[in-house]
JSON list of C-alpha atoms in Angstrom, two decimals:
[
{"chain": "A", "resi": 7, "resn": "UNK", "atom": "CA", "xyz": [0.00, 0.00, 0.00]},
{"chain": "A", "resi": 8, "resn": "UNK", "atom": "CA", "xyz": [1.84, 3.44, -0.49]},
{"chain": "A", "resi": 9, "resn": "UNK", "atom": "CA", "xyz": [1.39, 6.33, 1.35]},
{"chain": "A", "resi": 10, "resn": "UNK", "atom": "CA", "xyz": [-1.14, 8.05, -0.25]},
{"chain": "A", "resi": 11, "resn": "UNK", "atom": "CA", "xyz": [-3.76, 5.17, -0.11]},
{"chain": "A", "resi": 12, "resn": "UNK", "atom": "CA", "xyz": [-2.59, 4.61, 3.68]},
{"chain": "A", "resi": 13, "resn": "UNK", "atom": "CA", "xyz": [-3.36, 8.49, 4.53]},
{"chain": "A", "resi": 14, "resn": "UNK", "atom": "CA", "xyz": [-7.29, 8.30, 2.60]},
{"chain": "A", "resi": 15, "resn": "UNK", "atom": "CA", "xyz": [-7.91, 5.12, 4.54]},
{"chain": "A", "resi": 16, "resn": "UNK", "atom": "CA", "xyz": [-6.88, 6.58, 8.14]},
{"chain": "A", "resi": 17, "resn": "UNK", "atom": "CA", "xyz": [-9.91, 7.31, 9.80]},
{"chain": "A", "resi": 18, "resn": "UNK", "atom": "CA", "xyz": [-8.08, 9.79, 11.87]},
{"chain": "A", "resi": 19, "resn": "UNK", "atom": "CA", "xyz": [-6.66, 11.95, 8.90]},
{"chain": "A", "resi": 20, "resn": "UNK", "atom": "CA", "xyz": [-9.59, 11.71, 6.94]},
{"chain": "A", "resi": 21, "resn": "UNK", "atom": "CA", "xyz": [-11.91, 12.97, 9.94]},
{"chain": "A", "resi": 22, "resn": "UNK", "atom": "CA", "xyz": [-9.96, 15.92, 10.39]},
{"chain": "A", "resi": 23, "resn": "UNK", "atom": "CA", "xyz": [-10.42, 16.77, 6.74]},
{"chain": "A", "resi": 24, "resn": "UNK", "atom": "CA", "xyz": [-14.04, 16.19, 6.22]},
{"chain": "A", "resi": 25, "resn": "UNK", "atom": "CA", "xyz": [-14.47, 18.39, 9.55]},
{"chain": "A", "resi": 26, "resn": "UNK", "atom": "CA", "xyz": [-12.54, 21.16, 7.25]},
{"chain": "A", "resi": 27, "resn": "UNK", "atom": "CA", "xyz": [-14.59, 20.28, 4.19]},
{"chain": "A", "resi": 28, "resn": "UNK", "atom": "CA", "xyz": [-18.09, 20.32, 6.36]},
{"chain": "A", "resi": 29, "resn": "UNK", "atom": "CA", "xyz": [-17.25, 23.75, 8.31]},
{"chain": "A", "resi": 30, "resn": "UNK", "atom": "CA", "xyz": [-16.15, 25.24, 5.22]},
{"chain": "A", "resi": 31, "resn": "UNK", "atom": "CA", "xyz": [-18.83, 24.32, 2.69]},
{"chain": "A", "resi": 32, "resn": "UNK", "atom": "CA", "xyz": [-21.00, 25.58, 5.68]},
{"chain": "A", "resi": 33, "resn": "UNK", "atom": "CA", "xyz": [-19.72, 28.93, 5.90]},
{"chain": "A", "resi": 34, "resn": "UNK", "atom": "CA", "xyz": [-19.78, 29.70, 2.27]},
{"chain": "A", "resi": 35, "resn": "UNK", "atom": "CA", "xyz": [-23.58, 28.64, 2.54]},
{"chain": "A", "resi": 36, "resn": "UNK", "atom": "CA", "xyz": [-24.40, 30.47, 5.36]},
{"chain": "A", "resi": 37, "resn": "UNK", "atom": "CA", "xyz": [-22.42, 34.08, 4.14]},
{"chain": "A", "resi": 38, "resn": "UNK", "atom": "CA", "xyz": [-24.63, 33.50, 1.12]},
{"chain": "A", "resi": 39, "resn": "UNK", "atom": "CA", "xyz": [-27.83, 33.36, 2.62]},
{"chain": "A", "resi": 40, "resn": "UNK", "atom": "CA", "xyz": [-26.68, 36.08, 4.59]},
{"chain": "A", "resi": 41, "resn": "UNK", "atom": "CA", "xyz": [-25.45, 38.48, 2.10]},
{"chain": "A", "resi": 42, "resn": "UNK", "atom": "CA", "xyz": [-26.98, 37.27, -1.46]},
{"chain": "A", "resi": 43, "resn": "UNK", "atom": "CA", "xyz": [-23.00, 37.17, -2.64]},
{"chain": "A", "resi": 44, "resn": "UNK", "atom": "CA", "xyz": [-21.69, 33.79, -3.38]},
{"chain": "A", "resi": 45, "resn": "UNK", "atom": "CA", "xyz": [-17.99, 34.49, -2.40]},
{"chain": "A", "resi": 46, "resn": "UNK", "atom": "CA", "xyz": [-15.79, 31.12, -3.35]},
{"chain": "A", "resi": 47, "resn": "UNK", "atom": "CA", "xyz": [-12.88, 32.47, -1.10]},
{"chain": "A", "resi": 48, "resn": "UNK", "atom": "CA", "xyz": [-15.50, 31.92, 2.14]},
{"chain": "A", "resi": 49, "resn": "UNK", "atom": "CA", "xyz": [-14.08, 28.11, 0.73]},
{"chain": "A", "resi": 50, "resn": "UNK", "atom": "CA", "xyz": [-10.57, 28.43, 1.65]},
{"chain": "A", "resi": 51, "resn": "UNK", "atom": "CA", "xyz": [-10.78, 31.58, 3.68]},
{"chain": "A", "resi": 52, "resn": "UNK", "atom": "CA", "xyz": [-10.34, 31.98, 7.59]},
{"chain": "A", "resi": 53, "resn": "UNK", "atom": "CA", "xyz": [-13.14, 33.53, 9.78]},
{"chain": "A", "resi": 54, "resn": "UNK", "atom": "CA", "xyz": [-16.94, 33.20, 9.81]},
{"chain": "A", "resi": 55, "resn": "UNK", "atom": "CA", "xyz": [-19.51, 30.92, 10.92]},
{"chain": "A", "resi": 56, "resn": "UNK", "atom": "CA", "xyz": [-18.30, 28.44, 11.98]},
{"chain": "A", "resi": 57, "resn": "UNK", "atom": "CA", "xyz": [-14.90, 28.10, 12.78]},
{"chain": "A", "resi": 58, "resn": "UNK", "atom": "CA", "xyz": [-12.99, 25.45, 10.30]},
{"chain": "A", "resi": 59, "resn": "UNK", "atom": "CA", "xyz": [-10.69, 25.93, 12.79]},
{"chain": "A", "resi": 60, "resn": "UNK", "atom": "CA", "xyz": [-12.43, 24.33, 15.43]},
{"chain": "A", "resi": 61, "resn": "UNK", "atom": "CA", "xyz": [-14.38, 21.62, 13.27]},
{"chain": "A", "resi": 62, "resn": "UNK", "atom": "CA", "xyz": [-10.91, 20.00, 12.23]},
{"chain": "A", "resi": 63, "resn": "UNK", "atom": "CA", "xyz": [-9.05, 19.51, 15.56]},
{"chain": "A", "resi": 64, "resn": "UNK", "atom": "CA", "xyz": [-12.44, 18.50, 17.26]},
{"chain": "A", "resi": 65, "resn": "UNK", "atom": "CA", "xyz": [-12.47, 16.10, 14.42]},
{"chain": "A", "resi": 66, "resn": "UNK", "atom": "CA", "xyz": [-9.36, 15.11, 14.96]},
{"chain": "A", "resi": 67, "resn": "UNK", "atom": "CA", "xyz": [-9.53, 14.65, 18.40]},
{"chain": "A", "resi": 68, "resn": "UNK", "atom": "CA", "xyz": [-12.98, 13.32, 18.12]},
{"chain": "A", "resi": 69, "resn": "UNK", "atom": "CA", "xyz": [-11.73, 10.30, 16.16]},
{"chain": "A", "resi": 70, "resn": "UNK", "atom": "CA", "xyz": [-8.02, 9.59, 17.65]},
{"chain": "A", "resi": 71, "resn": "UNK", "atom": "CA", "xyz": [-10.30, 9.17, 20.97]},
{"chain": "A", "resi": 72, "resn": "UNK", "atom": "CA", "xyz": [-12.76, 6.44, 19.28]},
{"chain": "A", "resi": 73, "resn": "UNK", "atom": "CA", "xyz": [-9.37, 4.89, 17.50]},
{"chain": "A", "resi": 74, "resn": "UNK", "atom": "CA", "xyz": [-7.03, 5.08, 20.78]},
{"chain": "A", "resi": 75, "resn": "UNK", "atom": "CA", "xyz": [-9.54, 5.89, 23.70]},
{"chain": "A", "resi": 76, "resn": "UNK", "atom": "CA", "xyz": [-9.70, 8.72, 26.05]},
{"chain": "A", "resi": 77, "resn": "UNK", "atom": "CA", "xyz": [-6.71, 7.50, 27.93]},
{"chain": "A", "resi": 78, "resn": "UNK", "atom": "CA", "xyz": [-3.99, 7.31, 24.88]},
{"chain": "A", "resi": 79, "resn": "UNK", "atom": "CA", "xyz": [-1.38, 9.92, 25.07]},
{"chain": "A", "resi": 80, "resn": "UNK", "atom": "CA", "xyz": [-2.71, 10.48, 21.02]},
{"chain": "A", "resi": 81, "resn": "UNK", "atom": "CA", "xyz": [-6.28, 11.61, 22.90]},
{"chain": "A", "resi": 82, "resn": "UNK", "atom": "CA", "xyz": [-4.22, 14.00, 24.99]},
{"chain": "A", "resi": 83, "resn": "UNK", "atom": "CA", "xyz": [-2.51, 15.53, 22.52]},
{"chain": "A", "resi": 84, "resn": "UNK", "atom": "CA", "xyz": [-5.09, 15.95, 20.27]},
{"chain": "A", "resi": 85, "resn": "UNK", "atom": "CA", "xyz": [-7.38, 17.55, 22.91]},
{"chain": "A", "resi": 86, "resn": "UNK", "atom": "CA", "xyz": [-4.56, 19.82, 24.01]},
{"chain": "A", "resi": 87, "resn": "UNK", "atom": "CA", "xyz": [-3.75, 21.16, 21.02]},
{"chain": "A", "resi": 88, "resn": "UNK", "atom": "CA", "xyz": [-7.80, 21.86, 19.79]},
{"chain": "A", "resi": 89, "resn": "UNK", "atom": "CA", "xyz": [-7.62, 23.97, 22.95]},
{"chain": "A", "resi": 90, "resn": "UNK", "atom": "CA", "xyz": [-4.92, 25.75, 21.71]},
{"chain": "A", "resi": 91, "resn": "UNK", "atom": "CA", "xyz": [-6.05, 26.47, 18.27]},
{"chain": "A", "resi": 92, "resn": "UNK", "atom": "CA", "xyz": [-9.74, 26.72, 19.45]},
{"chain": "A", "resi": 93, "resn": "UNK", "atom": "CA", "xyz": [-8.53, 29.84, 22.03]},
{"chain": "A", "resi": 94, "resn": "UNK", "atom": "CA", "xyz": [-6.38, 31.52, 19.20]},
{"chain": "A", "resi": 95, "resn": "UNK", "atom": "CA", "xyz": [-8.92, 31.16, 17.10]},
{"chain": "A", "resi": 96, "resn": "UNK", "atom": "CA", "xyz": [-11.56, 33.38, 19.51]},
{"chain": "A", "resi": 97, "resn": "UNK", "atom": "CA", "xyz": [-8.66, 35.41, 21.03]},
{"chain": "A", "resi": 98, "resn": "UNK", "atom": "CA", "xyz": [-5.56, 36.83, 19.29]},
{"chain": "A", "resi": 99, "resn": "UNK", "atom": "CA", "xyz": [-6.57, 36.20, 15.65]},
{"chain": "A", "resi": 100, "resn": "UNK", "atom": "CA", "xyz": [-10.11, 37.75, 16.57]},
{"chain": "A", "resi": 101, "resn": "UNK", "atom": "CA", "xyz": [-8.43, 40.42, 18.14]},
{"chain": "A", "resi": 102, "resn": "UNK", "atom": "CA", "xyz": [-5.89, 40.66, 14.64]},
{"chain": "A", "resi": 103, "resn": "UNK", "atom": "CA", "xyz": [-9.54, 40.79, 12.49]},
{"chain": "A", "resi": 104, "resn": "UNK", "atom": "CA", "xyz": [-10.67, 44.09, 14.57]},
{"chain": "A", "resi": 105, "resn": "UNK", "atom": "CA", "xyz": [-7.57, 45.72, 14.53]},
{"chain": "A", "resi": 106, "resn": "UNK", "atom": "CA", "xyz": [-7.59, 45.22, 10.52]},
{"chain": "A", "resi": 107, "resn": "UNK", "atom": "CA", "xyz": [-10.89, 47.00, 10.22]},
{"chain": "A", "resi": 108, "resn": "UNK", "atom": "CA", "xyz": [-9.79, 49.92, 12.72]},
{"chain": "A", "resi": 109, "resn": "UNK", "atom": "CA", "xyz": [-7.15, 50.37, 10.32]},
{"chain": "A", "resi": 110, "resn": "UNK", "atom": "CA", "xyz": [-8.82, 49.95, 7.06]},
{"chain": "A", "resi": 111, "resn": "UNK", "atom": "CA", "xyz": [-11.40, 52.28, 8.15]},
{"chain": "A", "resi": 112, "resn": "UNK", "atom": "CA", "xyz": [-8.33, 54.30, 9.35]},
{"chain": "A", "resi": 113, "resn": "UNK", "atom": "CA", "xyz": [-7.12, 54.03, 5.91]},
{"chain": "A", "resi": 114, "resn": "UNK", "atom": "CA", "xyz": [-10.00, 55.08, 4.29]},
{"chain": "A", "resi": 115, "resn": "UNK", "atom": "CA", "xyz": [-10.33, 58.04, 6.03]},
{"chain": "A", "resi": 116, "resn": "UNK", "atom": "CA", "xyz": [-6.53, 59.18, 5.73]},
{"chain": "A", "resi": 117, "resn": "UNK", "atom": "CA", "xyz": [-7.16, 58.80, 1.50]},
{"chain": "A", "resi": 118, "resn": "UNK", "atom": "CA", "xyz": [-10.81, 60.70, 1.90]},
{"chain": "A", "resi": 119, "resn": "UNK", "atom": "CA", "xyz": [-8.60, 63.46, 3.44]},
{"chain": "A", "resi": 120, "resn": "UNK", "atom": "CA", "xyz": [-6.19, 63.44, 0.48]},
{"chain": "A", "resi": 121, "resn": "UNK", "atom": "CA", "xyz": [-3.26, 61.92, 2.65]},
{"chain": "A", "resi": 122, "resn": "UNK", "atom": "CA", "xyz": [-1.18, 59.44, 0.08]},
{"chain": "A", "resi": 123, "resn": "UNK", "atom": "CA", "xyz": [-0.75, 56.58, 1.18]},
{"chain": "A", "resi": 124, "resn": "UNK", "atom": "CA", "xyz": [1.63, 54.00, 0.71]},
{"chain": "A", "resi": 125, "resn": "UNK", "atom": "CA", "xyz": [-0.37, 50.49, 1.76]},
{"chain": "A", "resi": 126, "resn": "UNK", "atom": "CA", "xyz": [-2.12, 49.30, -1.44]},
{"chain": "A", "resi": 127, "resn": "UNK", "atom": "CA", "xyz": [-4.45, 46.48, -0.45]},
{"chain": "A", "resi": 128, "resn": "UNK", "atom": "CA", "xyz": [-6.47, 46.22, 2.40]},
{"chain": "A", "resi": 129, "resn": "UNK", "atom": "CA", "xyz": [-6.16, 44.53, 5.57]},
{"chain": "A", "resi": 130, "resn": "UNK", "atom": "CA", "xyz": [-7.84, 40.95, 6.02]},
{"chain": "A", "resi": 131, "resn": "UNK", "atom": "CA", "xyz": [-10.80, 41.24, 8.39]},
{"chain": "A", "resi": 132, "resn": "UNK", "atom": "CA", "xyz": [-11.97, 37.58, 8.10]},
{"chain": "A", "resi": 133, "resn": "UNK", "atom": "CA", "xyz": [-9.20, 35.90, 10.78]},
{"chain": "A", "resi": 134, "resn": "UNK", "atom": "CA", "xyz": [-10.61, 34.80, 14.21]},
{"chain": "A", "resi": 135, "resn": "UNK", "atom": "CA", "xyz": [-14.17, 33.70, 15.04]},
{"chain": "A", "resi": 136, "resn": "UNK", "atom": "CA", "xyz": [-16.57, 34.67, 17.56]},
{"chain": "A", "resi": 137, "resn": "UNK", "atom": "CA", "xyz": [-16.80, 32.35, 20.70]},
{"chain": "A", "resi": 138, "resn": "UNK", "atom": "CA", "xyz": [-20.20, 30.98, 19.11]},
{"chain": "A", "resi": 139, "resn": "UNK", "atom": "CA", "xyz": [-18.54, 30.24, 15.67]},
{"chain": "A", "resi": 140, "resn": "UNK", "atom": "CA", "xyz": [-15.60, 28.28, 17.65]},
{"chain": "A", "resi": 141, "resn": "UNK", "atom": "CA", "xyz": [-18.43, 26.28, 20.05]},
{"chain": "A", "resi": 142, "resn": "UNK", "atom": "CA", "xyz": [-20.36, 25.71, 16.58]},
{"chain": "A", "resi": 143, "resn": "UNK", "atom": "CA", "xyz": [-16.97, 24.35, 14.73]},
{"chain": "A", "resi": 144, "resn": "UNK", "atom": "CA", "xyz": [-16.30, 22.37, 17.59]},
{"chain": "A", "resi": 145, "resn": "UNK", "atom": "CA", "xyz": [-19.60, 20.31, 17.74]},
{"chain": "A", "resi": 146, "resn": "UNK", "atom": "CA", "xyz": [-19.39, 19.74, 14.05]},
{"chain": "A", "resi": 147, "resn": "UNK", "atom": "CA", "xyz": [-16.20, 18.57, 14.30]},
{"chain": "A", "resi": 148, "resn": "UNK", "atom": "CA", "xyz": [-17.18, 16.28, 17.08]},
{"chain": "A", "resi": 149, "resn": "UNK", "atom": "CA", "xyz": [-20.07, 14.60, 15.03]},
{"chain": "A", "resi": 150, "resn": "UNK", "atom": "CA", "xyz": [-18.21, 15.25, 11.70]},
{"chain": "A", "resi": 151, "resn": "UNK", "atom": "CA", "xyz": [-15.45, 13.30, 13.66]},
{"chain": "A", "resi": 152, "resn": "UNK", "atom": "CA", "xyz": [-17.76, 10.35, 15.01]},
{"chain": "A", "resi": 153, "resn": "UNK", "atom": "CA", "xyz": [-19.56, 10.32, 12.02]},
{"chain": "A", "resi": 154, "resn": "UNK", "atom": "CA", "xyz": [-16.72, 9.59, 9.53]},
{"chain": "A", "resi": 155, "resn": "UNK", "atom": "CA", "xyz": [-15.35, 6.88, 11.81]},
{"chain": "A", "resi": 156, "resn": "UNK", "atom": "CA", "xyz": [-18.41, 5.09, 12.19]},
{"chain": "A", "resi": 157, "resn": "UNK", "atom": "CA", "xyz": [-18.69, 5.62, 8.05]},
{"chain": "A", "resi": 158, "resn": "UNK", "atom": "CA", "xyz": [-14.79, 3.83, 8.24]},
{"chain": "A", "resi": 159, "resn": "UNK", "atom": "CA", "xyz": [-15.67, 1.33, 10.36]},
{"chain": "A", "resi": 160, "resn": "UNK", "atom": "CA", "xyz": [-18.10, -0.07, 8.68]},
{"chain": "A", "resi": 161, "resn": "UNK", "atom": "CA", "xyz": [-15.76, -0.53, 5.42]},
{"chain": "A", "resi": 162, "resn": "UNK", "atom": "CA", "xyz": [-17.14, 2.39, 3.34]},
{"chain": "A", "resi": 163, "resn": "UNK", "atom": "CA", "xyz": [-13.90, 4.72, 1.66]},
{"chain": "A", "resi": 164, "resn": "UNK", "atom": "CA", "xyz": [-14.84, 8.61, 1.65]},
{"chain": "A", "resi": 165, "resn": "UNK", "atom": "CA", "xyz": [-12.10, 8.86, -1.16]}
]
């Protein structure tokens, strides 16, 4: 078996990316109920409802507990580090998303005034999630997680 066809039949790996896929077909669906727009970089893009963020380690940590069990050092790490990315996600990279609209808007009033400026694009304002979106990633990750090992389990290939 090489590598490849190892990684697409690891229940663990391929949890973790269906949590992605799931979270972020989600939030280009919801943005476009929401605004009317259908905006294809909500697909790959970071920030929004829910958290990708939080849907893929809870995912991942959903299904190395069901493959290891709760008392594996895997289970531990996995759990530690969704905390980690799940508080960075609602803390310092929300924090970076309303800074970069203080400054836009900053921005935009320096060039209404005539002031030249030297920054050409605009600052990304989609980077951290609300504590809802991260709760929200997180239980879809957790069922995404469950749900694609009980799919694996049971002999069916996602890929």
């Amino acid at each position: 078996m090489t590598f490849l066809q190892a990684l697409v039949k690891n229940p663990i790996f391929v949890a973790a990316v269906m949590g992605w896929f799931v979270a972020q077909v989600l939030k280009m669906a919801i943005h476009f109920l929401v605004t009317k727009e259908l905006v294809w970089e909500r697909m790959i893009g970071s920030g929004g409802m829910p958290s990708s963020h939080s849907a893929t380690v809870c995912a991942l940590a959903t299904a190395t507990g069901i493959q290891y069990g709760g008392g594996s050092f895997e289970f531990a790490i996995a759990v530690i580090m969704a905390i980690i990315v799940m508080h960075d996600a609602s803390g310092v990279r929300r924090e970076t998303g309303i800074q970069a609209r203080v400054l836009n808007e900053m921005m935009a009033l320096f060039r209404e005034m005539g002031t030249k400026m030297s920054v050409e694009d605009k600052l990304k304002e989609f980077v951290g999630h609300t504590p809802l979106q991260v709760w929200i990633g997180a239980l879809l990750g957790i069922i995404t997680g469950f749900l694609t090992c009980q799919f694996m389990v049971a002999g069916y290939s996602i890929f």
